[in-house]
Coordinates of C-alpha atoms in Angstrom, one line a residue:
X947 CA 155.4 55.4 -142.7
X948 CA 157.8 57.3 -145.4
X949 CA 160.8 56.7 -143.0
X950 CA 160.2 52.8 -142.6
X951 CA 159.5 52.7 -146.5
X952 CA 163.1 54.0 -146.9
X953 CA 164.0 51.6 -144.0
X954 CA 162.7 48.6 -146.1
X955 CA 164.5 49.8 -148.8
X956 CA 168.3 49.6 -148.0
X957 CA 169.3 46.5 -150.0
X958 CA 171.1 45.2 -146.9
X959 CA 168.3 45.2 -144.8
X960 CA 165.7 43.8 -147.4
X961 CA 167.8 41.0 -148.8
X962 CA 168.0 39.7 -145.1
X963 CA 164.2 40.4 -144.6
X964 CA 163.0 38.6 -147.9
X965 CA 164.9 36.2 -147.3
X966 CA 163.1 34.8 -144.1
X967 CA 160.0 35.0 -145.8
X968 CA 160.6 33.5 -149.1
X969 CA 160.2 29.9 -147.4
X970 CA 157.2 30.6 -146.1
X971 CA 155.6 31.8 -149.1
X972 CA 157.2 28.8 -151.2
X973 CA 155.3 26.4 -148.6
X974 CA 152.4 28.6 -149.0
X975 CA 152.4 28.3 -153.0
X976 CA 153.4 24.6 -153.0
X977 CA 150.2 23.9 -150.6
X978 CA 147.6 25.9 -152.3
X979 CA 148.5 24.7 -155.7
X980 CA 148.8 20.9 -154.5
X981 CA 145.4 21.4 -153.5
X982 CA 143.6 23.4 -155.9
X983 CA 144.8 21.6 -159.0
X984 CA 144.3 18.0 -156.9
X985 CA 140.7 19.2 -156.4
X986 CA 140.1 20.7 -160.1
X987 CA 141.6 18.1 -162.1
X988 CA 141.0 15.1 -160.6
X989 CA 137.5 15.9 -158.0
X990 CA 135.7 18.7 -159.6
X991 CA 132.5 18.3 -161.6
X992 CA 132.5 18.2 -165.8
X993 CA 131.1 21.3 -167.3
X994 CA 127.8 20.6 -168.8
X995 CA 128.4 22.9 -171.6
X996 CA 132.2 22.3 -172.1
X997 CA 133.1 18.7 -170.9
X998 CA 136.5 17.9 -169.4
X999 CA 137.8 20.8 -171.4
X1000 CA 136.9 23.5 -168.9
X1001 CA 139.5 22.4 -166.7
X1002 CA 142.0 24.5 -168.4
X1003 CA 140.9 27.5 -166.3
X1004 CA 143.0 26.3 -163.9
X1005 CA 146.2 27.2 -165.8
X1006 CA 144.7 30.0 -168.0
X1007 CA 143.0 32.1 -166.0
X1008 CA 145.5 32.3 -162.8
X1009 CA 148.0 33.3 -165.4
X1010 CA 145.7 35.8 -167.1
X1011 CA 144.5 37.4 -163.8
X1012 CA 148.1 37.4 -162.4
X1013 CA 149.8 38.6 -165.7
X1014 CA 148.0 41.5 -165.8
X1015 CA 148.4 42.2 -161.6
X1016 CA 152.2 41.5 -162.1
X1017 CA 152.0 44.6 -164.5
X1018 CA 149.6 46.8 -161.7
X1019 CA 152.9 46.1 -159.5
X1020 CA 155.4 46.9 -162.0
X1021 CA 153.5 50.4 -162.6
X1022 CA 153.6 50.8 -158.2
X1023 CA 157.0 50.1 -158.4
X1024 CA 157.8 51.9 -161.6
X1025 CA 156.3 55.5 -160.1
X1026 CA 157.5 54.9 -156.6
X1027 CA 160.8 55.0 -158.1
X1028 CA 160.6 58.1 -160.4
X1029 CA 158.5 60.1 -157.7
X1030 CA 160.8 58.9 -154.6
X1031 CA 164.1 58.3 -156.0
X1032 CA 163.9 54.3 -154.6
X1033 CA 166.8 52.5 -156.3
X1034 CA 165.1 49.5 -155.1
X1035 CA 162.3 49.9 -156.9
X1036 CA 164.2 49.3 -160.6
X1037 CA 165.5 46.2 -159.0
X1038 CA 161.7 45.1 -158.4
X1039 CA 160.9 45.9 -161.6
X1040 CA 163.5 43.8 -163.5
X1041 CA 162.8 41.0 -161.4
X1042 CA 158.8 40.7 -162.0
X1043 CA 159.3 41.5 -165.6
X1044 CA 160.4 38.1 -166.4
X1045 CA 157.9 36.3 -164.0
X1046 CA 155.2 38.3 -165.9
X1047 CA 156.1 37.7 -169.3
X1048 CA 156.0 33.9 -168.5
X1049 CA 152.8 34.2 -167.0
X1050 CA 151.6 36.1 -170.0
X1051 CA 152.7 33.5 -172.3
X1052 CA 150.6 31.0 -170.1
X1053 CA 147.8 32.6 -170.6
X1054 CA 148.1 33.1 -174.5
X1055 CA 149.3 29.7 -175.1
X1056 CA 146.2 27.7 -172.7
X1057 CA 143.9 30.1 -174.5
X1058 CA 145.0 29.2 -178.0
X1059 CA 144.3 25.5 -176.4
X1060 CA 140.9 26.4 -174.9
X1061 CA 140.2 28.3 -178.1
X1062 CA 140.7 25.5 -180.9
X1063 CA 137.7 23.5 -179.5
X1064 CA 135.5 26.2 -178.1
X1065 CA 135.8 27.9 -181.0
X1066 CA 137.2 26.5 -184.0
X1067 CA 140.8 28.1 -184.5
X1068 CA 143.5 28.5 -182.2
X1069 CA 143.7 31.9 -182.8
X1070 CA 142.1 35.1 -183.9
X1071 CA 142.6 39.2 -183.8
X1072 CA 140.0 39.2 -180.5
X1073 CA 140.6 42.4 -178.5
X1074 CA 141.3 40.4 -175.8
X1075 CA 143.7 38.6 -177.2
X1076 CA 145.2 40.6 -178.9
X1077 CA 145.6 43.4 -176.0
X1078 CA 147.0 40.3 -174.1
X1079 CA 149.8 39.7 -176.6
X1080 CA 150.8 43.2 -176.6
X1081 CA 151.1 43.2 -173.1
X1082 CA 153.8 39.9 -173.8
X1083 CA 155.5 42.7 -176.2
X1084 CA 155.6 45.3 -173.3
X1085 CA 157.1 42.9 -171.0
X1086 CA 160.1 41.8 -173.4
X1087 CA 160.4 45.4 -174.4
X1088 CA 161.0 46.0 -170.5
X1089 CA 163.2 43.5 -170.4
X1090 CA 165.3 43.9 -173.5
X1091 CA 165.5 48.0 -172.2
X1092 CA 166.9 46.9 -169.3
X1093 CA 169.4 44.9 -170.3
X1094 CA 170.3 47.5 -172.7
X1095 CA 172.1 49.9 -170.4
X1096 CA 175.4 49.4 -168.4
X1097 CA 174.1 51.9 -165.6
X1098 CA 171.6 50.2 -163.7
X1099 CA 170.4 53.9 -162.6
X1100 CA 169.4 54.9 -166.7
X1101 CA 168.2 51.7 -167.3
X1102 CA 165.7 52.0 -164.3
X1103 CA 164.1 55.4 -165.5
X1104 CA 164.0 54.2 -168.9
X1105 CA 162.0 51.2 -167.7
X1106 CA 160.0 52.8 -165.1
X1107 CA 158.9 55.1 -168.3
X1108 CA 157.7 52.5 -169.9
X1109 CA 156.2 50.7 -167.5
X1110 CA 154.1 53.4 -166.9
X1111 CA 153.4 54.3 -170.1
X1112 CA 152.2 50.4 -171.2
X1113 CA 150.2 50.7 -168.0
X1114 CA 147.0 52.3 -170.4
X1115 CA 146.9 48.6 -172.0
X1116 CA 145.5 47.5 -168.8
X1117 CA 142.3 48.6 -168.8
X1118 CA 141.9 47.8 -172.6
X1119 CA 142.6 44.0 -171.7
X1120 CA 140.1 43.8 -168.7
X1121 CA 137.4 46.0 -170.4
X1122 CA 137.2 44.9 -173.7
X1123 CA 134.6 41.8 -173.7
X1124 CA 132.9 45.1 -172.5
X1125 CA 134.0 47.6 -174.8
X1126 CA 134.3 45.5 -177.9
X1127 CA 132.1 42.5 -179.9
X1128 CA 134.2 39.6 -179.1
X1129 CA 134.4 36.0 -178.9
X1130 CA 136.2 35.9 -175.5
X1131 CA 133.5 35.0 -172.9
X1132 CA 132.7 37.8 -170.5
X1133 CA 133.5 38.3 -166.8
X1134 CA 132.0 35.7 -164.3
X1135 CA 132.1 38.2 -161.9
X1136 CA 135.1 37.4 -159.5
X1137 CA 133.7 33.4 -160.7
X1138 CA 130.2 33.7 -158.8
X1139 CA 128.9 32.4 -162.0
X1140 CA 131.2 29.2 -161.7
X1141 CA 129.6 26.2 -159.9
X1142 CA 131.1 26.4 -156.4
X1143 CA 132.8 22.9 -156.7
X1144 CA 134.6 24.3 -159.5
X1145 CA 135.5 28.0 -157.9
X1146 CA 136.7 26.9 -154.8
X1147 CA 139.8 25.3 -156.3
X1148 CA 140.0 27.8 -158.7
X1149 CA 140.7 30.7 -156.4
X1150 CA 143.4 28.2 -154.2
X1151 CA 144.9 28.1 -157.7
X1152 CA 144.7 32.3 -158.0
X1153 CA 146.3 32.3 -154.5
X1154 CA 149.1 29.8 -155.3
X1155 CA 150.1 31.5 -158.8
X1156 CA 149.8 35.0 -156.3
X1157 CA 152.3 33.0 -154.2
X1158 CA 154.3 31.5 -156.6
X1159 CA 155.0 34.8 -158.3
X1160 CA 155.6 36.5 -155.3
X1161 CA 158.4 33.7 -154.2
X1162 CA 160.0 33.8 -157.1
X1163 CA 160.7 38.1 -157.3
X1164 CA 162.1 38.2 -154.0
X1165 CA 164.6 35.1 -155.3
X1166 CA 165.7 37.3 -157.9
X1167 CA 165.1 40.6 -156.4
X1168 CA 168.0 38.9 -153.8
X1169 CA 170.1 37.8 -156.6
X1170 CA 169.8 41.4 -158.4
X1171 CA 170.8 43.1 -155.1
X1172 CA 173.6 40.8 -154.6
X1173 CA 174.8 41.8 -157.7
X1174 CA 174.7 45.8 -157.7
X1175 CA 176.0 45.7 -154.5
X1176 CA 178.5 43.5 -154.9
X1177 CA 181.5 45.8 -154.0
X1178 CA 179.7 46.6 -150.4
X1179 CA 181.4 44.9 -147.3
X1180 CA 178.4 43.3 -146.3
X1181 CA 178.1 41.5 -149.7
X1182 CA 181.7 40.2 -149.5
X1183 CA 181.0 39.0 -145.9
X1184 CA 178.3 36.6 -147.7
X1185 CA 180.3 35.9 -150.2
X1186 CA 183.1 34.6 -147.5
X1187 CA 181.0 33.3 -144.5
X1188 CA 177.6 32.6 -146.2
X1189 CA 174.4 34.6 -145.2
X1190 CA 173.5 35.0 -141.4
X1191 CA 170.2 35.1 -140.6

């Protein structure tokens, strides 16, 4: 298993292999969030509680869930790297850190929108909110480190570092409607509690965003490789002929 991990990993061999399956998975998130947001905006029930306004859990909380999964990956990737010496693994890390922050900022900005009616303001020091925007701050932190360093190999450790070491804020974001006294509503339980004429497009929504986020790393996972290893032959030969497949 170890040798075809480090088989995977040679940038050669994975830019040509992600890059016969980044159409499929564009299909696959164009499809599934066609459908889901087709079925929740314009066919599912109103809430009886909430109106029309419920629909905006089909932005927020795709972006929410995925925001803080983006960051479960970044912490994978982030100790495979230190542990195993994956140069790769850097690369992922820079290229969902973006893709994360912008989910993150979803999620903050529909919930300010969800909040003003539900609750009165647009925004208050709730632990889940506020554990959310510091996760936004961990992602731009990543992202300015990064960017910091001219050697792509001390800029990886410093950001696998932090990765890992923002990776305790995850459990403070999904636990504390738990932990704390908040106004953020509680877990519906993987949305069992959710009518299933609104769930249904709901989690086609969950896949697409999964889909969406997972087309867009390995477009700039590609672009990232293409340019650390742009002095290697088989770079060049793209660079002249275009890419084979």
């Amino acid at each position: 298993m170890w040798k075809t991990l480090h088989q995977l990993a040679i940038p050669e061999r994975f830019y040509y292999l992600s890059g016969r399956a980044i159409s499929w998975l564009a299909l696959g998130a164009m499809v599934t969030l066609a459908l889901g947001w087709i079925w929740g905006f314009g066919f599912a029930p109103a809430d009886y509680q909430q109106g029309e306004g419920y629909r905006i859990i089909y932005l927020h909380v795709p972006a929410a869930m995925w925001s803080m999964g983006i960051y479960g990956a970044m912490a994978v990737a982030a100790f495979t790297g230190l542990v195993w010496q994956i140069k790769l693994a850097s690369l992922t890390i820079a290229a969902m850190a973006p893709i994360g922050a912008v989910y993150t900022f979803i999620a903050l900005t529909t919930g300010a929108l969800w909040g003003k009616p539900m609750w009165g303001t647009w925004w208050v020091w709730d632990a889940r909110l506020t554990s959310e925007l510091i996760l936004l701050f961990l992602y731009m932190g990543i992202i300015a480190l990064w960017n910091a360093y001219d050697s792509r190999r001390m800029a990886g450790r410093a950001v696998s570092i932090l990765v890992l070491i923002g990776v305790v804020n995850l459990p403070v974001i999904h636990y504390s409607v738990v932990w704390w006294n908040t106004l953020h509503q509680g877990s519906t339980g993987l949305q069992q509690s959710i009518d299933p004429a609104m769930r249904l497009p709901l989690r086609l929504i969950i896949a697409g965003f999964l889909l969406l986020f997972m087309t867009l790393t390995l477009m700039r996972l590609r672009n990232l490789i293409l340019l650390q290893e742009r002095l290697r032959p088989w770079v060049r030969d793209i660079a002249c002929k275009g890419e084979q497949p």
